[in-house]
């Protein structure tokens, strides 16, 4: 049944036990994602060092899909370079059918490996819930944009 | 309401399936479905009598004008207005409240005046007043909501004080279903010379409403929540209050004479209806009023009270479920908001839709101050209407048990 594809155990686990919750104070970049129509919220504090995400903390409230997606995302991106995170975001959006087209991330690159995030592929069958799954990524991409802007100014 | 199955056959959409299950439509507080009598009236009007209104001296325009003004007379009769000229057609409740807020508020509010609302208002009866308060220097004050989900009247006289010029209240909450004591609030407002604006979006479709009994100066409601088309709603205003108001929009239809530098307005209500109005939508609204008249608003209210009682009884059997609203059927309507354990409302809505074909609303219901008062960011809401059956409530309950199973609540 599609409903069981959606609510897999791993998703409910991340919903009830979200990873990397809290705030980071030191040199963190903060960004918020909001879904005004449903009220879901997801925020990220990201620390980037040497072009790598070294730490992340998240905040938020909302449905199981938005919060589990953010929890899995937080686990997946620590230790990745900014380019790898961009690749991962791209791979995730392709899985969610947010991005159409024929330019998948090179399977040899780390950002092509979705890992636990693949548990969210059932969301694709529920078009109204895709933006729930994407909410955390909107916040993370905002944070990365902020870091790149700051890095460009600094350089 | 002796033959619900017969009545349901008037609503073509209720016969469709969702995910292979018969549709169970429990979101009528957001918008109602339409009977074939309304759908046909709109189609028939376009096919046989359509033209612009209040225009040429030709037969079609005259027929269209008669149909449009006939709908106004039906709307007036539905709420006990003294005359059809007390009905202003708008695009809906939101536009109707904005028409009062700007059309009456901007001319009559001064710095230090007070606008009184309740915490349970829909955003459309809060935000227009915030905007007008910002323009005039008036202040907002709120009547609180008690633990019984009713407006708390203990500090009524402190809140509705001598400075109060406007009291704007809902006649029925779209979240909790609560019916505030509008008549009592209106009396308190009139005692200090304030104007009473009633948001009747959830009331006019569901129970007999009489503007004189309520003691209202203005009453706003929508067509689409009462079996009619979208894009049409009504502002009823007592004749002298409408005369005190300035038009918000200038243009065709709303003038009696236009010069190069100044113009004179058409009489009420047309001075508030600039431009080509929603003509076919008004005709559809008229057909919806005819339909509800035939059923009888007393019968509508009786049916919804019975179905709400049935739903509350059934929901009470589900572990971990909390209904956020009054239990006394005498002071509530058929909007039932609830939470279920730690299952988010969106997840409940998805499971109900997928597994049982049940359509409910999930979210903050455009009433964030009330949701904060309830300590919630989100709730699920099932809402009922003249066509809702006990079988549909049973499907809702079955779906909620499925949700509990999927989320491992037991």
Coordinates of C-alpha atoms in Angstrom, one line a residue:
Chain A
X1 CA 0.0 0.0 0.0
X2 CA 1.3 3.5 -0.8
X3 CA 0.6 4.7 2.7
X4 CA 3.0 2.2 4.1
X5 CA 5.6 3.4 1.6
X6 CA 5.1 6.8 3.0
X7 CA 5.2 6.1 6.7
X8 CA 8.2 3.8 6.9
X9 CA 9.6 3.0 10.4
X10 CA 12.8 4.9 9.7
X11 CA 10.7 8.1 9.0
X12 CA 8.6 7.7 12.2
X13 CA 11.9 7.2 14.1
X14 CA 13.4 10.4 12.8
X15 CA 10.1 12.2 13.5
X16 CA 9.9 11.1 17.1
X17 CA 13.7 11.2 17.7
X18 CA 15.0 14.0 15.5
X19 CA 18.8 14.1 15.2
X20 CA 21.0 17.1 15.8
X21 CA 18.3 19.3 17.4
X22 CA 19.3 22.5 19.1
X23 CA 21.2 25.7 18.4
X24 CA 24.8 26.4 17.6
X25 CA 26.2 29.8 18.7
X26 CA 29.7 29.8 17.4
X27 CA 30.1 31.1 13.9
X28 CA 27.0 29.3 12.7
X29 CA 25.0 30.5 9.7
X30 CA 21.3 30.4 10.4
X31 CA 18.4 30.0 7.9
X32 CA 14.7 29.3 8.3
X33 CA 12.3 27.5 6.0
X34 CA 8.6 28.0 6.4
X35 CA 5.5 26.7 4.7
X36 CA 3.0 29.5 5.3
X37 CA 0.0 27.5 4.0
X38 CA 0.5 24.7 6.6
X39 CA 2.6 26.4 9.3
X40 CA 5.5 23.9 9.1
X41 CA 8.8 25.4 10.2
X42 CA 12.4 24.1 9.9
X43 CA 15.6 26.1 10.9
X44 CA 19.2 25.2 10.5
X45 CA 22.4 26.4 12.1
X46 CA 25.4 25.5 9.9
X47 CA 29.1 25.7 10.6
X48 CA 31.4 25.6 7.6
X49 CA 35.2 25.1 7.9
X50 CA 37.6 24.6 5.1
X51 CA 34.7 24.4 2.7
X52 CA 33.2 21.5 4.7
X53 CA 30.1 21.4 6.8
X54 CA 31.6 20.6 10.2
X55 CA 28.5 20.9 12.3
X56 CA 24.8 21.4 12.0
X57 CA 21.9 21.9 14.4
X58 CA 18.2 22.1 13.6
X59 CA 15.0 23.5 15.0
X60 CA 11.4 23.1 13.8
X61 CA 7.9 21.9 14.2
X62 CA 5.5 20.3 11.7
X63 CA 4.4 17.1 10.1
X64 CA 6.3 13.8 10.2
X65 CA 7.6 14.2 6.7
X66 CA 9.0 17.7 7.1
X67 CA 10.7 16.9 10.4
X68 CA 12.0 13.5 9.5
X69 CA 13.4 14.8 6.2
X70 CA 15.2 17.5 8.1
X71 CA 16.6 15.1 10.6
X72 CA 17.9 12.8 7.9
X73 CA 19.3 15.7 6.0
X74 CA 21.2 16.9 9.1
X75 CA 22.7 13.5 9.6
X76 CA 23.7 13.2 5.9
X77 CA 25.4 16.5 5.3
X78 CA 28.0 16.7 8.1
X79 CA 31.4 16.1 6.7
X80 CA 30.4 16.9 3.1
X81 CA 31.9 19.7 1.1
X82 CA 29.6 22.5 -0.1
X83 CA 29.7 21.1 -3.6
X84 CA 28.8 17.6 -2.3
X85 CA 25.9 19.1 -0.4
X86 CA 24.7 20.8 -3.6
X87 CA 24.9 17.4 -5.3
X88 CA 23.0 15.8 -2.5
X89 CA 20.3 18.4 -2.6
X90 CA 20.1 17.9 -6.4
X91 CA 19.9 14.1 -6.0
X92 CA 17.2 14.5 -3.4
X93 CA 15.1 16.9 -5.5
X94 CA 15.4 14.5 -8.4
X95 CA 14.1 11.6 -6.3
X96 CA 11.2 13.9 -5.2
X97 CA 10.5 14.8 -8.8
X98 CA 11.1 18.4 -7.9
X99 CA 13.7 18.6 -10.6
X100 CA 13.0 17.1 -14.0
X101 CA 15.6 16.5 -16.7
X102 CA 18.5 14.2 -17.6
X103 CA 21.4 15.5 -15.6
X104 CA 21.7 13.3 -12.6
X105 CA 24.7 13.7 -10.3
X106 CA 27.6 11.5 -11.4
X107 CA 27.1 8.3 -9.4
X108 CA 30.8 8.2 -8.5
X109 CA 30.4 11.4 -6.5
X110 CA 29.4 11.3 -2.8
X111 CA 26.4 13.6 -3.3
X112 CA 24.8 10.9 -5.5
X113 CA 24.4 8.6 -2.5
X114 CA 21.1 9.3 -0.7
X115 CA 21.5 6.6 1.9
X116 CA 18.7 6.9 4.6
X117 CA 17.1 9.7 2.6
X118 CA 15.9 7.1 0.1
X119 CA 13.3 6.2 2.8
X120 CA 11.5 9.4 1.7
X121 CA 11.0 8.3 -1.9
X122 CA 7.4 7.2 -1.0
X123 CA 6.6 10.9 -0.7
X124 CA 6.7 11.2 -4.5
X125 CA 3.4 9.4 -4.7
X126 CA 1.8 12.2 -2.6
X127 CA 2.3 15.4 -4.6
X128 CA 0.9 17.6 -1.9
X129 CA 3.5 16.4 0.6
X130 CA 6.6 16.9 -1.6
X131 CA 7.0 20.4 -0.3
X132 CA 7.0 19.0 3.2
X133 CA 10.0 16.8 2.4
X134 CA 11.7 19.8 0.7
X135 CA 11.3 22.3 3.5
X136 CA 14.5 21.5 5.3
X137 CA 16.5 21.6 2.1
X138 CA 15.2 25.0 1.3
X139 CA 16.6 26.2 4.7
X140 CA 19.9 24.4 4.2
X141 CA 20.4 25.8 0.6
X142 CA 19.6 29.3 2.0
X143 CA 22.3 28.8 4.6
X144 CA 24.8 27.7 2.0
X145 CA 23.9 30.6 -0.2
X146 CA 24.7 32.9 2.7
X147 CA 28.0 31.2 3.3
X148 CA 29.0 31.5 -0.4
X149 CA 28.0 35.1 -0.5
X150 CA 30.1 35.8 2.6
X151 CA 33.0 33.8 1.3
X152 CA 32.9 35.7 -2.0
X153 CA 32.9 39.0 -0.1
X154 CA 35.7 37.8 2.1
X155 CA 37.8 36.7 -0.9
Chain B
X1 CA -34.1 16.0 6.2
X2 CA -36.2 12.9 6.1
X3 CA -34.4 11.6 3.0
X4 CA -30.7 12.3 3.1
X5 CA -29.9 9.9 0.3
X6 CA -32.3 11.7 -1.9
X7 CA -30.8 15.1 -1.1
X8 CA -27.2 13.8 -1.7
X9 CA -28.2 12.9 -5.3
X10 CA -28.5 16.7 -5.9
X11 CA -24.7 16.9 -5.4
X12 CA -23.0 15.4 -8.4
X13 CA -19.5 15.7 -6.9
X14 CA -20.4 13.7 -3.8
X15 CA -20.8 10.7 -6.1
X16 CA -17.2 10.6 -7.1
X17 CA -14.4 8.4 -5.8
X18 CA -11.0 9.2 -4.3
X19 CA -8.2 6.6 -4.4
X20 CA -10.9 4.0 -5.3
X21 CA -13.0 4.8 -2.3
X22 CA -16.3 6.8 -2.3
X23 CA -15.4 10.5 -1.5
X24 CA -16.2 11.5 2.1
X25 CA -16.2 15.3 2.0
X26 CA -15.7 16.8 5.5
X27 CA -14.4 20.2 4.6
X28 CA -17.5 22.2 4.2
X29 CA -16.3 24.9 6.6
X30 CA -13.7 25.7 4.0
X31 CA -16.1 25.5 1.1
X32 CA -19.3 23.6 0.4
X33 CA -20.1 21.4 -2.6
X34 CA -22.8 22.6 -5.0
X35 CA -26.2 21.1 -5.9
X36 CA -27.1 20.6 -9.5
X37 CA -29.8 23.3 -9.0
X38 CA -27.0 25.9 -8.5
X39 CA -24.8 24.5 -11.3
X40 CA -27.7 24.5 -13.7
X41 CA -28.8 28.0 -12.7
X42 CA -25.4 29.4 -13.6
X43 CA -25.2 27.5 -16.8
X44 CA -28.8 28.3 -17.7
X45 CA -28.2 32.0 -17.0
X46 CA -25.1 32.1 -19.3
X47 CA -27.0 30.1 -22.0
X48 CA -30.1 32.2 -22.0
X49 CA -30.1 35.5 -20.2
X50 CA -26.6 36.8 -19.9
X51 CA -25.6 40.4 -20.5
X52 CA -24.1 43.1 -18.4
X53 CA -26.4 44.6 -15.7
X54 CA -27.7 48.2 -15.3
X55 CA -26.8 49.0 -18.9
X56 CA -28.7 49.2 -22.1
X57 CA -32.4 49.4 -22.7
X58 CA -32.4 46.0 -24.4
X59 CA -34.2 42.9 -23.3
X60 CA -31.2 40.8 -22.3
X61 CA -29.7 43.4 -20.1
X62 CA -33.1 43.9 -18.4
X63 CA -33.4 40.1 -17.8
X64 CA -29.8 40.0 -16.4
X65 CA -30.5 42.9 -14.2
X66 CA -33.7 41.4 -12.9
X67 CA -31.9 38.1 -12.1
X68 CA -29.0 40.0 -10.4
X69 CA -31.3 42.2 -8.3
X70 CA -33.5 39.2 -7.6
X71 CA -30.6 37.5 -5.9
X72 CA -30.0 40.5 -3.8
X73 CA -33.6 40.4 -2.6
X74 CA -33.2 36.7 -1.7
X75 CA -30.0 37.4 0.3
X76 CA -31.8 40.2 2.1
X77 CA -34.7 38.0 3.0
X78 CA -32.4 35.2 4.2
X79 CA -30.9 37.4 7.0
X80 CA -34.0 39.5 7.8
X81 CA -32.8 42.7 6.2
X82 CA -35.3 45.6 6.1
X83 CA -34.7 46.1 2.3
X84 CA -32.7 44.5 -0.5
X85 CA -30.8 47.9 -0.7
X86 CA -29.1 46.9 2.6
X87 CA -27.2 44.1 0.8
X88 CA -23.9 44.9 -0.9
X89 CA -22.5 42.2 -3.2
X90 CA -18.8 41.6 -2.6
X91 CA -16.4 38.8 -3.6
X92 CA -16.9 37.1 -0.2
X93 CA -16.6 37.6 3.5
X94 CA -13.1 38.9 3.4
X95 CA -14.0 41.6 1.0
X96 CA -17.2 42.4 3.0
X97 CA -15.2 43.0 6.2
X98 CA -12.6 45.0 4.4
X99 CA -15.4 47.1 2.9
X100 CA -16.6 48.0 6.4
X101 CA -13.1 48.4 7.9
X102 CA -12.0 50.9 5.2
X103 CA -15.4 52.3 4.2
X104 CA -16.6 53.0 7.7
X105 CA -13.4 52.7 9.8
X106 CA -11.2 55.2 7.9
X107 CA -13.9 58.0 8.2
X108 CA -15.0 57.4 11.8
X109 CA -12.0 56.1 13.7
X110 CA -9.7 58.6 15.5
X111 CA -6.4 58.1 17.4
X112 CA -7.2 56.5 20.7
X113 CA -10.4 54.9 19.6
X114 CA -10.7 51.2 20.3
X115 CA -11.6 48.3 18.0
X116 CA -12.6 45.2 20.0
X117 CA -12.2 41.7 18.6
X118 CA -12.2 38.2 20.1
X119 CA -9.2 35.9 20.2
X120 CA -11.2 33.3 18.2
X121 CA -11.5 35.4 15.1
X122 CA -10.5 34.2 11.6
X123 CA -7.6 36.2 10.1
X124 CA -10.1 37.9 7.8
X125 CA -11.7 39.5 10.9
X126 CA -8.3 40.5 12.4
X127 CA -6.0 41.7 9.7
X128 CA -8.3 44.3 8.1
X129 CA -8.7 45.9 11.6
X130 CA -4.9 45.9 12.1
X131 CA -4.5 47.7 8.8
X132 CA -7.2 50.3 9.6
X133 CA -5.9 50.8 13.2
X134 CA -2.5 51.5 11.7
X135 CA -3.9 54.1 9.4
X136 CA -6.1 55.8 12.0
X137 CA -4.2 55.5 15.3
X138 CA -7.0 53.4 16.8
X139 CA -6.0 50.5 19.1
X140 CA -7.0 46.9 19.1
X141 CA -8.4 45.2 22.2
X142 CA -9.4 41.5 22.6
X143 CA -12.0 39.6 24.5
X144 CA -10.3 36.5 25.7
X145 CA -11.4 32.9 25.1
X146 CA -12.0 30.7 28.1
X147 CA -11.3 27.1 28.9
X148 CA -14.8 26.3 27.7
X149 CA -13.9 27.6 24.2
X150 CA -16.4 30.4 24.7
X151 CA -15.8 34.1 24.7
X152 CA -14.8 35.1 28.3
X153 CA -17.2 37.8 29.4
X154 CA -15.7 38.5 32.8
X155 CA -13.8 41.6 31.7
X156 CA -16.5 42.6 29.1
X157 CA -16.9 46.1 30.5
X158 CA -13.2 46.9 30.7
X159 CA -12.6 45.7 27.2
X160 CA -15.7 47.3 25.5
X161 CA -15.1 50.7 27.1
X162 CA -16.2 54.2 26.3
X163 CA -13.5 54.6 23.7
X164 CA -14.8 51.6 21.7
X165 CA -16.1 52.5 18.3
X166 CA -16.2 49.0 16.6
X167 CA -16.8 45.5 18.0
X168 CA -16.2 42.8 15.4
X169 CA -17.1 39.3 16.3
X170 CA -17.6 35.9 14.7
X171 CA -21.0 34.3 14.9
X172 CA -19.4 30.9 14.8
X173 CA -15.7 29.9 15.0
X174 CA -14.3 28.1 12.0
X175 CA -12.0 26.2 14.3
X176 CA -13.9 25.2 17.5
X177 CA -17.4 25.6 16.1
X178 CA -18.1 27.9 19.1
X179 CA -21.1 30.3 18.7
X180 CA -20.3 33.4 20.8
X181 CA -23.2 35.3 22.5
X182 CA -23.3 37.9 19.7
X183 CA -26.6 39.4 20.9
X184 CA -25.1 40.0 24.3
X185 CA -21.8 41.4 22.9
X186 CA -23.8 43.6 20.5
X187 CA -25.8 45.1 23.4
X188 CA -22.5 45.8 25.3
X189 CA -21.2 47.5 22.2
X190 CA -24.3 49.6 21.6
X191 CA -24.3 50.7 25.2
X192 CA -21.0 52.6 24.5
X193 CA -22.1 53.7 21.0
X194 CA -20.0 51.2 19.1
X195 CA -20.8 49.7 15.8
X196 CA -21.2 45.9 15.6
X197 CA -19.7 43.9 12.8
X198 CA -20.5 40.2 12.6
X199 CA -18.4 37.7 10.7
X200 CA -21.2 35.3 9.7
X201 CA -19.2 33.2 7.2
X202 CA -19.8 30.0 9.3
X203 CA -23.2 31.0 10.6
X204 CA -25.4 32.1 7.6
X205 CA -24.8 28.7 5.8
X206 CA -25.7 26.6 8.8
X207 CA -28.5 28.2 10.9
X208 CA -31.3 30.8 10.7
X209 CA -29.7 34.2 11.1
X210 CA -31.7 37.4 11.8
X211 CA -29.8 40.7 11.8
X212 CA -32.3 42.3 14.2
X213 CA -32.1 39.5 16.7
X214 CA -28.3 39.6 16.6
X215 CA -28.3 43.4 17.0
X216 CA -25.7 43.8 14.3
X217 CA -24.9 46.9 12.3
X218 CA -23.0 44.9 9.7
X219 CA -23.0 41.2 8.7
X220 CA -20.6 39.5 6.3
X221 CA -20.8 36.1 4.7
X222 CA -19.8 34.2 1.6
X223 CA -21.7 32.4 -1.1
X224 CA -19.3 29.5 -1.6
X225 CA -19.7 28.1 1.9
X226 CA -23.5 27.9 1.4
X227 CA -23.8 25.8 -1.7
X228 CA -23.3 28.9 -4.0
X229 CA -20.5 29.8 -6.4
X230 CA -17.1 31.3 -5.4
X231 CA -16.5 35.0 -6.1
X232 CA -19.8 36.2 -4.5
X233 CA -20.5 37.2 -0.9
X234 CA -22.6 39.7 0.9
X235 CA -22.2 42.6 3.2
X236 CA -25.5 43.5 5.0
X237 CA -25.4 46.9 6.6
X238 CA -28.2 48.7 8.4
X239 CA -29.4 51.4 6.0
X240 CA -28.1 54.4 8.1
X241 CA -24.7 52.7 8.6
X242 CA -24.3 52.1 4.9
X243 CA -25.2 55.8 4.2
X244 CA -22.3 56.8 6.6
X245 CA -19.8 54.9 4.5
X246 CA -17.5 56.0 1.7
X247 CA -17.0 53.9 -1.4
X248 CA -13.7 52.0 -1.5
X249 CA -13.5 51.7 -5.2
X250 CA -14.5 54.2 -7.9
X251 CA -15.5 53.3 -11.4
X252 CA -18.5 52.5 -13.5
X253 CA -21.8 51.4 -11.8
X254 CA -21.2 53.3 -8.6
X255 CA -21.9 56.8 -9.8
X256 CA -24.9 59.0 -10.5
X257 CA -22.9 61.7 -12.3
X258 CA -19.2 62.2 -13.2
X259 CA -17.7 65.5 -14.0
X260 CA -14.1 66.3 -14.9
X261 CA -13.2 67.1 -11.3
X262 CA -15.8 65.5 -9.1
X263 CA -18.5 62.9 -9.1
X264 CA -21.6 62.0 -7.2
X265 CA -22.3 58.5 -6.0
X266 CA -25.1 56.2 -6.9
X267 CA -27.5 55.3 -4.1
X268 CA -26.7 52.5 -1.6
X269 CA -25.9 49.7 -2.3
X270 CA -24.7 50.4 -5.9
X271 CA -22.2 53.0 -4.7
X272 CA -20.2 50.1 -3.2
X273 CA -20.3 48.0 -6.4
X274 CA -17.9 49.6 -8.8
X275 CA -17.3 47.8 -12.1
X276 CA -19.1 44.9 -13.7
X277 CA -20.2 42.8 -10.7
X278 CA -20.1 39.0 -10.4
X279 CA -23.5 38.6 -12.2
X280 CA -23.7 34.9 -12.8
X281 CA -22.3 34.2 -9.3
X282 CA -25.1 36.3 -7.8
X283 CA -27.6 34.2 -9.8
X284 CA -26.0 31.0 -8.5
X285 CA -26.1 32.4 -5.0
X286 CA -29.8 33.1 -5.5
X287 CA -30.3 29.5 -6.5
X288 CA -28.4 28.3 -3.4
X289 CA -30.7 30.4 -1.2
X290 CA -33.7 28.9 -2.9
X291 CA -32.3 25.4 -2.3
X292 CA -31.6 26.1 1.4
X293 CA -35.1 27.7 1.7
X294 CA -36.6 24.6 0.4
X295 CA -34.8 22.4 2.9
X296 CA -35.4 25.0 5.6
X297 CA -32.7 26.6 7.7
X298 CA -34.2 25.1 10.9
X299 CA -33.9 21.7 9.3
X300 CA -30.3 22.4 8.3
X301 CA -29.4 23.3 11.8
X302 CA -31.2 20.3 13.3
X303 CA -29.4 17.9 10.9
X304 CA -26.0 19.5 11.6
X305 CA -26.6 19.4 15.4
X306 CA -27.5 15.7 15.2
X307 CA -24.5 14.8 13.0
X308 CA -22.1 16.9 15.2
X309 CA -23.4 15.1 18.3
X310 CA -22.9 11.7 16.6
X311 CA -19.4 12.7 15.6
X312 CA -18.5 14.0 19.0
X313 CA -19.7 10.7 20.5
X314 CA -17.8 8.6 18.1
X315 CA -14.6 10.6 18.4
X316 CA -14.8 10.3 22.2
X317 CA -14.2 6.5 21.7
X318 CA -10.8 7.0 20.1
X319 CA -7.8 6.8 22.5
X320 CA -5.4 9.8 22.5
X321 CA -7.9 12.0 20.6
X322 CA -8.7 15.5 22.0
X323 CA -11.5 17.6 20.5
X324 CA -10.8 21.4 20.8
X325 CA -14.3 22.9 21.1
X326 CA -17.4 23.1 23.2
X327 CA -19.3 19.8 24.0
X328 CA -22.6 21.6 24.4
X329 CA -24.4 21.2 21.0
X330 CA -26.6 24.3 21.8
X331 CA -23.6 26.7 21.5
X332 CA -21.6 25.0 18.7
X333 CA -21.8 24.2 15.0
X334 CA -20.4 21.5 12.8
X335 CA -16.7 22.4 12.7
X336 CA -14.9 19.9 14.8
X337 CA -11.2 20.4 15.4
X338 CA -9.1 17.7 17.0
X339 CA -5.6 16.4 17.7
X340 CA -4.6 12.7 17.9
X341 CA -1.6 11.9 20.1
X342 CA 1.6 13.0 18.5
X343 CA 0.4 12.5 14.9
X344 CA 0.6 15.8 13.0
X345 CA -2.6 17.0 11.4
X346 CA -1.1 16.8 7.9
X347 CA -0.3 13.2 8.4
X348 CA -3.8 12.5 9.6
X349 CA -5.2 14.2 6.5
X350 CA -2.9 12.2 4.2
X351 CA -3.9 8.9 5.8
X352 CA -7.6 9.7 5.8
X353 CA -7.5 10.8 2.1
X354 CA -5.4 7.8 1.0
X355 CA -7.0 5.1 3.0
X356 CA -10.7 6.2 3.4
X357 CA -11.2 8.9 0.7
X358 CA -12.0 11.3 3.6
X359 CA -11.2 15.0 2.9
X360 CA -10.5 17.0 6.0
X361 CA -8.6 20.3 6.7
X362 CA -5.3 20.3 8.5
X363 CA -3.3 23.3 9.7
X364 CA -3.9 26.6 11.5
X365 CA -7.2 27.3 9.9
X366 CA -6.4 31.0 9.3
X367 CA -6.9 31.5 13.1
X368 CA -3.3 31.7 14.5
X369 CA -4.2 33.7 17.6
X370 CA -6.8 31.1 18.6
X371 CA -4.4 28.3 17.8
X372 CA -1.8 29.9 20.1
X373 CA -4.4 30.2 22.8
X374 CA -5.1 26.5 22.4
X375 CA -1.4 25.8 22.5
X376 CA -1.4 24.3 19.1
X377 CA 0.5 24.9 15.9
X378 CA -1.8 22.7 13.9
X379 CA -5.1 20.7 14.2
X380 CA -7.2 18.5 12.1
X381 CA -10.7 19.7 11.3
X382 CA -13.7 17.8 10.1
X383 CA -16.7 20.0 9.2
X384 CA -20.2 19.0 8.3
X385 CA -23.1 20.3 6.2
X386 CA -26.6 19.5 5.0
X387 CA -25.3 16.5 3.1
X388 CA -23.1 14.8 5.7
X389 CA -24.1 11.3 6.8
X390 CA -23.4 9.1 9.8
X391 CA -21.7 6.6 7.5
X392 CA -19.2 9.4 6.6
X393 CA -18.5 10.0 10.3
X394 CA -17.9 6.2 10.6
X395 CA -15.3 6.4 7.7
X396 CA -13.6 9.3 9.5
X397 CA -13.4 7.2 12.7
X398 CA -12.1 4.2 10.8
X399 CA -9.4 6.3 9.2
X400 CA -8.3 7.7 12.5
X401 CA -7.9 4.2 13.8
X402 CA -5.7 3.4 10.8
X403 CA -3.7 6.5 11.6
X404 CA -3.1 5.3 15.1
X405 CA -2.0 1.9 13.8
X406 CA 0.5 3.4 11.3
X407 CA 2.0 5.6 13.9
X408 CA 2.2 2.8 16.4
X409 CA -0.2 4.3 19.0
X410 CA -1.9 1.6 21.0

